[in-house]
PDB file of C-alpha atoms and ligand atoms in Angstrom:
ATOM      1  CA  MET A 597     102.200  67.520  52.609  1.00 49.00           C
ATOM      2  CA  THR A 598     101.966  70.150  49.877  1.00 63.00           C
ATOM      3  CA  ASN A 599     101.319  73.846  50.320  1.00 89.00           C
ATOM      4  CA  VAL A 600     102.786  74.207  53.795  1.00 95.00           C
ATOM      5  CA  PRO A 601     102.494  77.785  55.097  1.00 97.00           C
ATOM      6  CA  ARG A 602     105.884  79.455  55.530  1.00 98.00           C
ATOM      7  CA  HIS A 603     104.764  81.459  58.534  1.00 98.00           C
ATOM      8  CA  VAL A 604     102.014  80.413  60.945  1.00 98.00           C
ATOM      9  CA  ALA A 605     100.818  82.801  63.669  1.00 98.00           C
ATOM     10  CA  ILE A 606      98.583  81.671  66.518  1.00 98.00           C
ATOM     11  CA  THR A 607      96.434  83.576  68.994  1.00 98.00           C
ATOM     12  CA  MET A 608      96.155  81.051  71.812  1.00 98.00           C
ATOM     13  CA  ASP A 609      92.773  82.047  73.233  1.00 98.00           C
ATOM     14  CA  GLY A 610      90.412  80.334  75.642  1.00 98.00           C
ATOM     15  CA  ASN A 611      92.570  79.340  78.612  1.00 98.00           C
ATOM     16  CA  GLY A 612      90.395  81.329  81.016  1.00 97.00           C
ATOM     17  CA  ARG A 613      87.130  79.830  79.792  1.00 98.00           C
ATOM     18  CA  TRP A 614      88.639  76.345  79.888  1.00 98.00           C
ATOM     19  CA  ALA A 615      89.611  76.939  83.525  1.00 98.00           C
ATOM     20  CA  THR A 616      86.141  78.196  84.430  1.00 98.00           C
ATOM     21  CA  ALA A 617      84.529  75.202  82.714  1.00 98.00           C
ATOM     22  CA  HIS A 618      86.766  72.882  84.754  1.00 98.00           C
ATOM     23  CA  GLY A 619      86.241  74.731  88.040  1.00 98.00           C
ATOM     24  CA  VAL A 620      89.928  75.600  88.418  1.00 98.00           C
ATOM     25  CA  PRO A 621      91.694  78.989  88.737  1.00 96.00           C
ATOM     26  CA  ARG A 622      92.510  80.873  85.531  1.00 96.00           C
ATOM     27  CA  ALA A 623      96.223  80.316  86.194  1.00 96.00           C
ATOM     28  CA  ALA A 624      95.583  76.570  85.858  1.00 97.00           C
ATOM     29  CA  GLY A 625      94.022  77.270  82.457  1.00 98.00           C
ATOM     30  CA  HIS A 626      97.201  79.025  81.347  1.00 97.00           C
ATOM     31  CA  ARG A 627      99.282  76.096  82.610  1.00 98.00           C
ATOM     32  CA  ALA A 628      97.057  73.733  80.628  1.00 98.00           C
ATOM     33  CA  GLY A 629      97.877  75.889  77.596  1.00 98.00           C
ATOM     34  CA  LEU A 630     101.480  74.724  77.673  1.00 98.00           C
ATOM     35  CA  LYS A 631     100.723  71.285  76.216  1.00 98.00           C
ATOM     36  CA  PRO A 632      99.201  72.588  72.946  1.00 98.00           C
ATOM     37  CA  THR A 633     101.955  75.209  72.791  1.00 98.00           C
ATOM     38  CA  ARG A 634     104.601  72.457  72.762  1.00 98.00           C
ATOM     39  CA  MET A 635     102.544  70.463  70.267  1.00 98.00           C
ATOM     40  CA  ALA A 636     102.252  73.449  67.892  1.00 98.00           C
ATOM     41  CA  ILE A 637     106.003  74.061  68.011  1.00 98.00           C
ATOM     42  CA  GLN A 638     106.837  70.386  67.434  1.00 98.00           C
ATOM     43  CA  GLU A 639     104.304  69.943  64.631  1.00 98.00           C
ATOM     44  CA  CYS A 640     105.288  73.115  62.795  1.00 98.00           C
ATOM     45  CA  ALA A 641     108.956  72.130  62.985  1.00 97.00           C
ATOM     46  CA  ARG A 642     108.138  68.613  61.785  1.00 97.00           C
ATOM     47  CA  ARG A 643     106.111  69.865  58.814  1.00 97.00           C
ATOM     48  CA  GLY A 644     108.807  72.249  57.623  1.00 97.00           C
ATOM     49  CA  VAL A 645     107.050  75.487  58.558  1.00 98.00           C
ATOM     50  CA  GLU A 646     109.716  78.202  58.451  1.00 98.00           C
ATOM     51  CA  ALA A 647     108.337  80.523  61.136  1.00 98.00           C
ATOM     52  CA  LEU A 648     105.823  80.241  63.978  1.00 98.00           C
ATOM     53  CA  THR A 649     104.684  83.256  65.973  1.00 98.00           C
ATOM     54  CA  LEU A 650     102.722  82.736  69.184  1.00 98.00           C
ATOM     55  CA  PHE A 651     100.696  85.465  70.880  1.00 98.00           C
ATOM     56  CA  ALA A 652     101.419  84.811  74.552  1.00 97.00           C
ATOM     57  CA  PHE A 653     100.680  88.192  76.141  1.00 97.00           C
ATOM     58  CA  SER A 654      99.296  91.324  74.538  1.00 96.00           C
ATOM     59  CA  SER A 655      99.907  94.993  75.368  1.00 95.00           C
ATOM     60  CA  GLU A 656      96.300  95.019  76.591  1.00 95.00           C
ATOM     61  CA  ASN A 657      96.770  91.955  78.848  1.00 96.00           C
ATOM     62  CA  TRP A 658      98.652  94.184  81.309  1.00 97.00           C
ATOM     63  CA  ASN A 659      95.206  95.430  82.358  1.00 97.00           C
ATOM     64  CA  ARG A 660      94.179  92.004  83.699  1.00 96.00           C
ATOM     65  CA  PRO A 661      93.979  91.473  87.488  1.00 95.00           C
ATOM     66  CA  PRO A 662      97.496  91.716  88.977  1.00 97.00           C
ATOM     67  CA  ASP A 663      97.474  88.138  90.294  1.00 95.00           C
ATOM     68  CA  GLU A 664      96.696  86.758  86.827  1.00 95.00           C
ATOM     69  CA  VAL A 665      99.445  88.891  85.243  1.00 97.00           C
ATOM     70  CA  SER A 666     101.897  87.748  87.865  1.00 96.00           C
ATOM     71  CA  SER A 667     101.001  84.059  87.469  1.00 96.00           C
ATOM     72  CA  LEU A 668     101.435  84.373  83.700  1.00 97.00           C
ATOM     73  CA  MET A 669     104.855  85.988  84.112  1.00 96.00           C
ATOM     74  CA  THR A 670     105.932  83.200  86.479  1.00 96.00           C
ATOM     75  CA  LEU A 671     104.668  80.646  83.959  1.00 96.00           C
ATOM     76  CA  PHE A 672     106.721  82.274  81.189  1.00 96.00           C
ATOM     77  CA  VAL A 673     109.923  82.245  83.272  1.00 95.00           C
ATOM     78  CA  ASP A 674     109.383  78.630  84.409  1.00 96.00           C
ATOM     79  CA  SER A 675     108.497  77.320  80.972  1.00 96.00           C
ATOM     80  CA  LEU A 676     111.470  79.023  79.361  1.00 95.00           C
ATOM     81  CA  ASP A 677     113.719  77.430  81.986  1.00 93.00           C
ATOM     82  CA  ARG A 678     112.145  74.041  81.333  1.00 96.00           C
ATOM     83  CA  GLU A 679     111.921  74.104  77.538  1.00 97.00           C
ATOM     84  CA  ILE A 680     114.984  75.957  76.323  1.00 97.00           C
ATOM     85  CA  ASP A 681     117.313  72.920  76.254  1.00 97.00           C
ATOM     86  CA  GLU A 682     114.899  70.940  74.103  1.00 97.00           C
ATOM     87  CA  LEU A 683     114.178  73.876  71.802  1.00 98.00           C
ATOM     88  CA  HIS A 684     117.894  74.393  71.308  1.00 98.00           C
ATOM     89  CA  ALA A 685     118.502  70.663  70.743  1.00 98.00           C
ATOM     90  CA  ASN A 686     115.869  70.808  67.996  1.00 98.00           C
ATOM     91  CA  ARG A 687     117.640  73.770  66.353  1.00 98.00           C
ATOM     92  CA  VAL A 688     114.726  76.148  67.031  1.00 98.00           C
ATOM     93  CA  ARG A 689     115.695  79.825  66.882  1.00 98.00           C
ATOM     94  CA  VAL A 690     113.772  81.646  69.601  1.00 98.00           C
ATOM     95  CA  ARG A 691     113.038  85.367  69.492  1.00 98.00           C
ATOM     96  CA  PHE A 692     110.698  87.531  71.512  1.00 98.00           C
ATOM     97  CA  ILE A 693     108.687  90.364  70.058  1.00 98.00           C
ATOM     98  CA  GLY A 694     107.064  93.091  72.104  1.00 98.00           C
ATOM     99  CA  ASP A 695     107.851  95.874  74.526  1.00 97.00           C
ATOM    100  CA  ARG A 696     110.254  93.852  76.647  1.00 96.00           C
ATOM    101  CA  LYS A 697     111.273  96.725  78.900  1.00 95.00           C
ATOM    102  CA  LEU A 698     107.864  96.361  80.578  1.00 97.00           C
ATOM    103  CA  LEU A 699     108.680  92.763  81.564  1.00 97.00           C
ATOM    104  CA  SER A 700     110.373  91.887  84.852  1.00 95.00           C
ATOM    105  CA  VAL A 701     114.169  92.003  84.962  1.00 96.00           C
ATOM    106  CA  ARG A 702     114.147  88.255  85.621  1.00 94.00           C
ATOM    107  CA  LEU A 703     112.069  87.522  82.519  1.00 96.00           C
ATOM    108  CA  GLN A 704     114.111  89.933  80.394  1.00 97.00           C
ATOM    109  CA  ALA A 705     117.273  88.071  81.431  1.00 95.00           C
ATOM    110  CA  ARG A 706     115.744  84.680  80.471  1.00 95.00           C
ATOM    111  CA  ILE A 707     114.623  86.109  77.144  1.00 97.00           C
ATOM    112  CA  ALA A 708     118.051  87.535  76.333  1.00 97.00           C
ATOM    113  CA  ALA A 709     119.721  84.250  77.276  1.00 96.00           C
ATOM    114  CA  ALA A 710     117.289  82.185  75.170  1.00 97.00           C
ATOM    115  CA  GLU A 711     117.740  84.461  72.169  1.00 97.00           C
ATOM    116  CA  GLN A 712     121.511  84.450  72.449  1.00 98.00           C
ATOM    117  CA  ARG A 713     121.768  80.723  72.900  1.00 97.00           C
ATOM    118  CA  THR A 714     119.579  79.851  69.921  1.00 98.00           C
ATOM    119  CA  ALA A 715     120.549  82.730  67.599  1.00 98.00           C
ATOM    120  CA  ALA A 716     122.595  80.577  65.226  1.00 98.00           C
ATOM    121  CA  ASN A 717     120.028  77.763  64.984  1.00 98.00           C
ATOM    122  CA  ASP A 718     118.808  76.980  61.484  1.00 97.00           C
ATOM    123  CA  GLY A 719     115.506  75.258  62.326  1.00 98.00           C
ATOM    124  CA  LEU A 720     112.052  76.695  63.017  1.00 98.00           C
ATOM    125  CA  LYS A 721     112.029  80.449  63.663  1.00 98.00           C
ATOM    126  CA  LEU A 722     109.897  80.737  66.786  1.00 98.00           C
ATOM    127  CA  GLN A 723     108.685  84.184  67.785  1.00 98.00           C
ATOM    128  CA  ILE A 724     106.957  84.590  71.115  1.00 98.00           C
ATOM    129  CA  ALA A 725     104.913  87.776  71.379  1.00 98.00           C
ATOM    130  CA  MET A 726     104.919  89.147  74.918  1.00 97.00           C
ATOM    131  CA  SER A 727     103.753  92.613  75.837  1.00 97.00           C
ATOM    132  CA  TYR A 728     103.109  92.879  72.116  1.00 98.00           C
ATOM    133  CA  GLY A 729     100.614  94.934  70.153  1.00 98.00           C
ATOM    134  CA  GLY A 730     100.530  95.446  66.390  1.00 98.00           C
ATOM    135  CA  ARG A 731      99.904  99.165  66.808  1.00 98.00           C
ATOM    136  CA  TRP A 732     102.770  99.518  69.285  1.00 98.00           C
ATOM    137  CA  ASP A 733     105.023  97.752  66.792  1.00 98.00           C
ATOM    138  CA  ILE A 734     104.079 100.153  63.986  1.00 98.00           C
ATOM    139  CA  VAL A 735     104.419 103.214  66.227  1.00 98.00           C
ATOM    140  CA  GLN A 736     107.895 102.266  67.429  1.00 98.00           C
ATOM    141  CA  ALA A 737     109.017 101.786  63.821  1.00 98.00           C
ATOM    142  CA  ALA A 738     107.519 105.183  62.913  1.00 98.00           C
ATOM    143  CA  GLN A 739     109.361 106.822  65.805  1.00 98.00           C
ATOM    144  CA  GLU A 740     112.656 105.363  64.636  1.00 98.00           C
ATOM    145  CA  LEU A 741     112.029 106.595  61.079  1.00 98.00           C
ATOM    146  CA  ALA A 742     111.181 110.052  62.432  1.00 98.00           C
ATOM    147  CA  ARG A 743     114.465 110.052  64.370  1.00 98.00           C
ATOM    148  CA  GLN A 744     116.390 109.065  61.250  1.00 98.00           C
ATOM    149  CA  CYS A 745     114.655 111.820  59.256  1.00 98.00           C
ATOM    150  CA  SER A 746     115.326 114.496  61.831  1.00 98.00           C
ATOM    151  CA  SER A 747     118.976 113.501  62.145  1.00 98.00           C
ATOM    152  CA  GLY A 748     119.243 113.812  58.369  1.00 98.00           C
ATOM    153  CA  SER A 749     120.330 110.195  57.770  1.00 98.00           C
ATOM    154  CA  ILE A 750     117.298 109.576  55.514  1.00 98.00           C
ATOM    155  CA  ARG A 751     114.703 111.719  53.706  1.00 97.00           C
ATOM    156  CA  ALA A 752     110.941 111.155  53.979  1.00 97.00           C
ATOM    157  CA  ALA A 753     110.961 110.010  50.358  1.00 97.00           C
ATOM    158  CA  ASP A 754     113.360 107.186  51.309  1.00 97.00           C
ATOM    159  CA  ILE A 755     110.646 105.560  53.427  1.00 98.00           C
ATOM    160  CA  ASP A 756     109.126 102.645  51.590  1.00 98.00           C
ATOM    161  CA  GLU A 757     107.531  99.389  52.697  1.00 97.00           C
ATOM    162  CA  ALA A 758     110.837  97.534  52.859  1.00 97.00           C
ATOM    163  CA  ARG A 759     112.478 100.174  55.070  1.00 98.00           C
ATOM    164  CA  PHE A 760     109.411 100.319  57.308  1.00 98.00           C
ATOM    165  CA  ALA A 761     109.273  96.529  57.644  1.00 98.00           C
ATOM    166  CA  SER A 762     112.982  96.415  58.517  1.00 98.00           C
ATOM    167  CA  LEU A 763     112.187  98.308  61.729  1.00 98.00           C
ATOM    168  CA  LEU A 764     109.296  96.126  62.814  1.00 98.00           C
ATOM    169  CA  GLN A 765     109.763  93.435  65.422  1.00 98.00           C
ATOM    170  CA  LEU A 766     109.443  90.657  62.842  1.00 98.00           C
ATOM    171  CA  ALA A 767     112.144  92.056  60.550  1.00 97.00           C
ATOM    172  CA  GLY A 768     113.567  89.211  58.501  1.00 95.00           C
ATOM    173  CA  VAL A 769     110.567  86.932  59.070  1.00 97.00           C
ATOM    174  CA  PRO A 770     108.256  86.405  56.071  1.00 96.00           C
ATOM    175  CA  ASP A 771     104.674  87.674  56.133  1.00 97.00           C
ATOM    176  CA  ALA A 772     102.220  85.463  58.013  1.00 98.00           C
ATOM    177  CA  ASP A 773     100.520  83.017  55.641  1.00 98.00           C
ATOM    178  CA  LEU A 774      98.135  81.425  58.110  1.00 98.00           C
ATOM    179  CA  MET A 775      96.794  83.083  61.240  1.00 98.00           C
ATOM    180  CA  ILE A 776      94.965  80.777  63.623  1.00 98.00           C
ATOM    181  CA  ARG A 777      92.840  81.950  66.541  1.00 98.00           C
ATOM    182  CA  THR A 778      91.329  79.484  68.947  1.00 98.00           C
ATOM    183  CA  GLY A 779      88.531  80.042  71.463  1.00 98.00           C
ATOM    184  CA  GLY A 780      85.768  81.036  69.070  1.00 98.00           C
ATOM    185  CA  GLU A 781      86.359  84.790  68.734  1.00 97.00           C
ATOM    186  CA  GLN A 782      86.778  86.032  65.182  1.00 98.00           C
ATOM    187  CA  ARG A 783      89.028  89.049  65.698  1.00 96.00           C
ATOM    188  CA  ILE A 784      92.635  90.075  65.038  1.00 97.00           C
ATOM    189  CA  SER A 785      92.907  91.800  68.451  1.00 96.00           C
ATOM    190  CA  ASN A 786      95.938  93.915  67.562  1.00 97.00           C
ATOM    191  CA  PHE A 787      98.157  90.961  66.657  1.00 98.00           C
ATOM    192  CA  LEU A 788     100.285  91.089  63.475  1.00 98.00           C
ATOM    193  CA  LEU A 789      98.760  94.118  61.750  1.00 98.00           C
ATOM    194  CA  TRP A 790     101.546  94.485  59.171  1.00 98.00           C
ATOM    195  CA  HIS A 791     102.682  90.917  58.600  1.00 97.00           C
ATOM    196  CA  GLY A 792      99.122  89.621  58.561  1.00 97.00           C
ATOM    197  CA  ALA A 793      98.132  91.808  55.582  1.00 97.00           C
ATOM    198  CA  TYR A 794      97.558  88.796  53.305  1.00 96.00           C
ATOM    199  CA  ALA A 795      97.239  86.007  55.860  1.00 97.00           C
ATOM    200  CA  GLU A 796      94.533  83.400  55.572  1.00 97.00           C
ATOM    201  CA  LEU A 797      92.499  83.559  58.785  1.00 98.00           C
ATOM    202  CA  TYR A 798      91.433  80.363  60.517  1.00 98.00           C
ATOM    203  CA  PHE A 799      89.145  80.560  63.528  1.00 98.00           C
ATOM    204  CA  SER A 800      88.675  77.493  65.683  1.00 98.00           C
ATOM    205  CA  PRO A 801      85.945  77.209  68.316  1.00 98.00           C
ATOM    206  CA  VAL A 802      88.203  74.933  70.371  1.00 98.00           C
ATOM    207  CA  LEU A 803      89.636  76.430  73.578  1.00 98.00           C
ATOM    208  CA  TRP A 804      93.442  76.567  73.479  1.00 98.00           C
ATOM    209  CA  PRO A 805      94.084  73.893  76.160  1.00 98.00           C
ATOM    210  CA  GLU A 806      92.110  71.446  73.993  1.00 98.00           C
ATOM    211  CA  PHE A 807      93.734  72.362  70.693  1.00 98.00           C
ATOM    212  CA  ASP A 808      95.399  69.169  69.478  1.00 98.00           C
ATOM    213  CA  VAL A 809      97.181  67.754  66.421  1.00 98.00           C
ATOM    214  CA  ALA A 810      93.886  67.028  64.652  1.00 98.00           C
ATOM    215  CA  GLU A 811      92.817  70.659  65.112  1.00 98.00           C
ATOM    216  CA  LEU A 812      96.133  71.926  63.783  1.00 98.00           C
ATOM    217  CA  GLU A 813      95.816  69.520  60.885  1.00 97.00           C
ATOM    218  CA  ALA A 814      92.376  71.009  60.111  1.00 98.00           C
ATOM    219  CA  ALA A 815      93.890  74.500  60.024  1.00 98.00           C
ATOM    220  CA  PHE A 816      96.611  73.324  57.617  1.00 97.00           C
ATOM    221  CA  ALA A 817      94.024  71.600  55.439  1.00 96.00           C
ATOM    222  CA  PHE A 818      91.990  74.833  55.343  1.00 97.00           C
ATOM    223  CA  PHE A 819      95.131  76.695  54.273  1.00 97.00           C
ATOM    224  CA  GLY A 820      95.905  74.079  51.626  1.00 94.00           C
ATOM    225  CA  GLY A 821      92.493  74.677  50.055  1.00 92.00           C
ATOM    226  CA  ARG A 822      92.757  78.461  49.795  1.00 90.00           C
ATOM    227  CA  GLU A 823      93.516  80.279  46.582  1.00 83.00           C
ATOM    228  CA  ARG A 824      95.802  83.162  47.517  1.00 82.00           C
ATOM    229  CA  ARG A 825      95.474  86.001  45.035  1.00 81.00           C
ATOM    230  CA  PHE A 826      97.366  88.885  46.696  1.00 85.00           C
ATOM    231  CA  GLY A 827      95.054  91.328  44.884  1.00 86.00           C
ATOM    232  CA  LEU A 828      95.596  89.723  41.466  1.00 88.00           C
ATOM    233  CA  THR A 829      93.198  88.037  39.056  1.00 85.00           C
ATOM    234  CA  GLN A 830      93.003  84.277  38.623  1.00 84.00           C
ATOM    235  CA  ALA A 831      94.588  84.573  35.175  1.00 85.00           C
ATOM    236  CA  GLN A 832      97.580  86.468  36.596  1.00 82.00           C
ATOM    237  CA  LEU A 833      97.934  83.850  39.288  1.00 82.00           C
ATOM    238  CA  ALA A 834      98.005  81.105  36.686  1.00 83.00           C
ATOM    239  CA  ALA A 835     100.825  83.022  34.960  1.00 85.00           C
ATOM    240  CA  GLY A 836     102.856  82.955  38.184  1.00 80.00           C
ATOM    241  CA  GLU A 837     102.567  86.661  39.066  1.00 78.00           C
ATOM    242  CA  ALA A 838     101.797  86.170  42.767  1.00 73.00           C
ATOM    243  CA  MET A 839     105.407  85.739  43.836  1.00 70.00           C
ATOM    244  CA  LYS A 840     106.284  89.120  42.328  1.00 66.00           C
ATOM    245  CA  VAL A 841     103.681  90.779  44.530  1.00 64.00           C
ATOM    246  CA  ARG A 842     104.752  88.901  47.616  1.00 64.00           C
ATOM    247  CA  GLU A 843     108.462  89.286  47.215  1.00 54.00           C
ATOM    248  CA  PRO A 844     109.068  92.330  45.036  1.00 40.00           C
TER     249      PRO A 844
HETATM  250  C1  LIG B 145      94.495  83.827  76.295  1.00 57.94           C
HETATM  251  O1  LIG B 145      93.467  83.109  76.933  1.00 57.94           O
HETATM  252  C2  LIG B 145      95.805  83.282  76.683  1.00 57.94           C
HETATM  253  C3  LIG B 145      96.770  83.999  77.333  1.00 57.94           C
HETATM  254  C4  LIG B 145      96.624  85.425  77.693  1.00 57.94           C
HETATM  255  C5  LIG B 145      98.046  83.337  77.737  1.00 57.94           C
HETATM  256  C6  LIG B 145      98.609  82.362  76.727  1.00 57.94           C
HETATM  257  C7  LIG B 145      99.822  81.707  77.291  1.00 57.94           C
HETATM  258  C8  LIG B 145     100.092  80.397  77.190  1.00 57.94           C
HETATM  259  C9  LIG B 145      99.232  79.423  76.512  1.00 57.94           C
HETATM  260  C10 LIG B 145     101.369  79.878  77.754  1.00 57.94           C
HETATM  261  C11 LIG B 145     102.379  79.825  76.649  1.00 57.94           C
HETATM  262  C12 LIG B 145     103.732  79.918  77.196  1.00 57.94           C
HETATM  263  C13 LIG B 145     104.813  80.295  76.476  1.00 57.94           C
HETATM  264  C14 LIG B 145     106.142  80.314  77.142  1.00 57.94           C
HETATM  265  C15 LIG B 145     104.739  80.721  75.055  1.00 57.94           C
HETATM  266  P1  LIG B 145      92.429  83.921  77.811  1.00 57.94           P
HETATM  267  O2  LIG B 145      92.961  84.027  79.185  1.00 57.94           O
HETATM  268  O3  LIG B 145      92.154  85.233  77.147  1.00 57.94           O
HETATM  269  O4  LIG B 145      91.170  83.002  77.759  1.00 57.94           O
HETATM  270  P2  LIG B 145      89.649  83.484  77.853  1.00 57.94           P
HETATM  271  O5  LIG B 145      89.363  84.283  76.622  1.00 57.94           O
HETATM  272  O6  LIG B 145      88.911  82.184  77.875  1.00 57.94           O
HETATM  273  O7  LIG B 145      89.499  84.268  79.136  1.00 57.94           O
END
């Protein structure tokens, strides 16, 4: 397949509504979300996507009812335990982005172990966003730059986009090319505010537990049909200028 996005980011929305529609608890909806999550990882790896970032739990999700938060945290620990061998066997490099100190000690330990174990893998770069918010990400980078300025190790004039990006959670991962959101809402909801600057946005009405290969295929086909201009004219694009804008 031509024109494969380098970096796909997915907001996996609609588990709760799927659960309600099926008359089961919301936690069961989140469990049903594991099947499409595995599918998305497998399919992206198979198609040669370089990086996949999944929005599993936002900074704002902490405000959900405590029993839902706790069932999600248990699901994350259990699924990491269950999936890590297979991810590693498939050379997937797993990293977590977000404010991990807010997560339970148990989950933090699983995360550190998964990251360490897969760090040298050369396959799909899988980022799982947990306790993540795009604004939080930008603020923590700004704080670090302020610290560096006040300690005298850099001057304000040294701050450019590359230095800023190097302090964001996705440092080293290319910008998102395709951002998919399921569940019918057409919002960014504080996901990748920096790396999504030029992403193509694909909104699917399908609830996440029902998102299947055909749906993912439709998102890729949408991406394949887009003309990405990065602020340039069509004539400049034809002359091959886009790469200079993307990777200065
Ligand atoms: C949003 O649906 C979904 C979540 C907050 C949880 C997503 C988590 C998974 C699919 C499990 C993935 C697991 C790993 C380890 C990556 P919602 O609850 O907001 O749905 P609603 O809008 O219908 O209420």
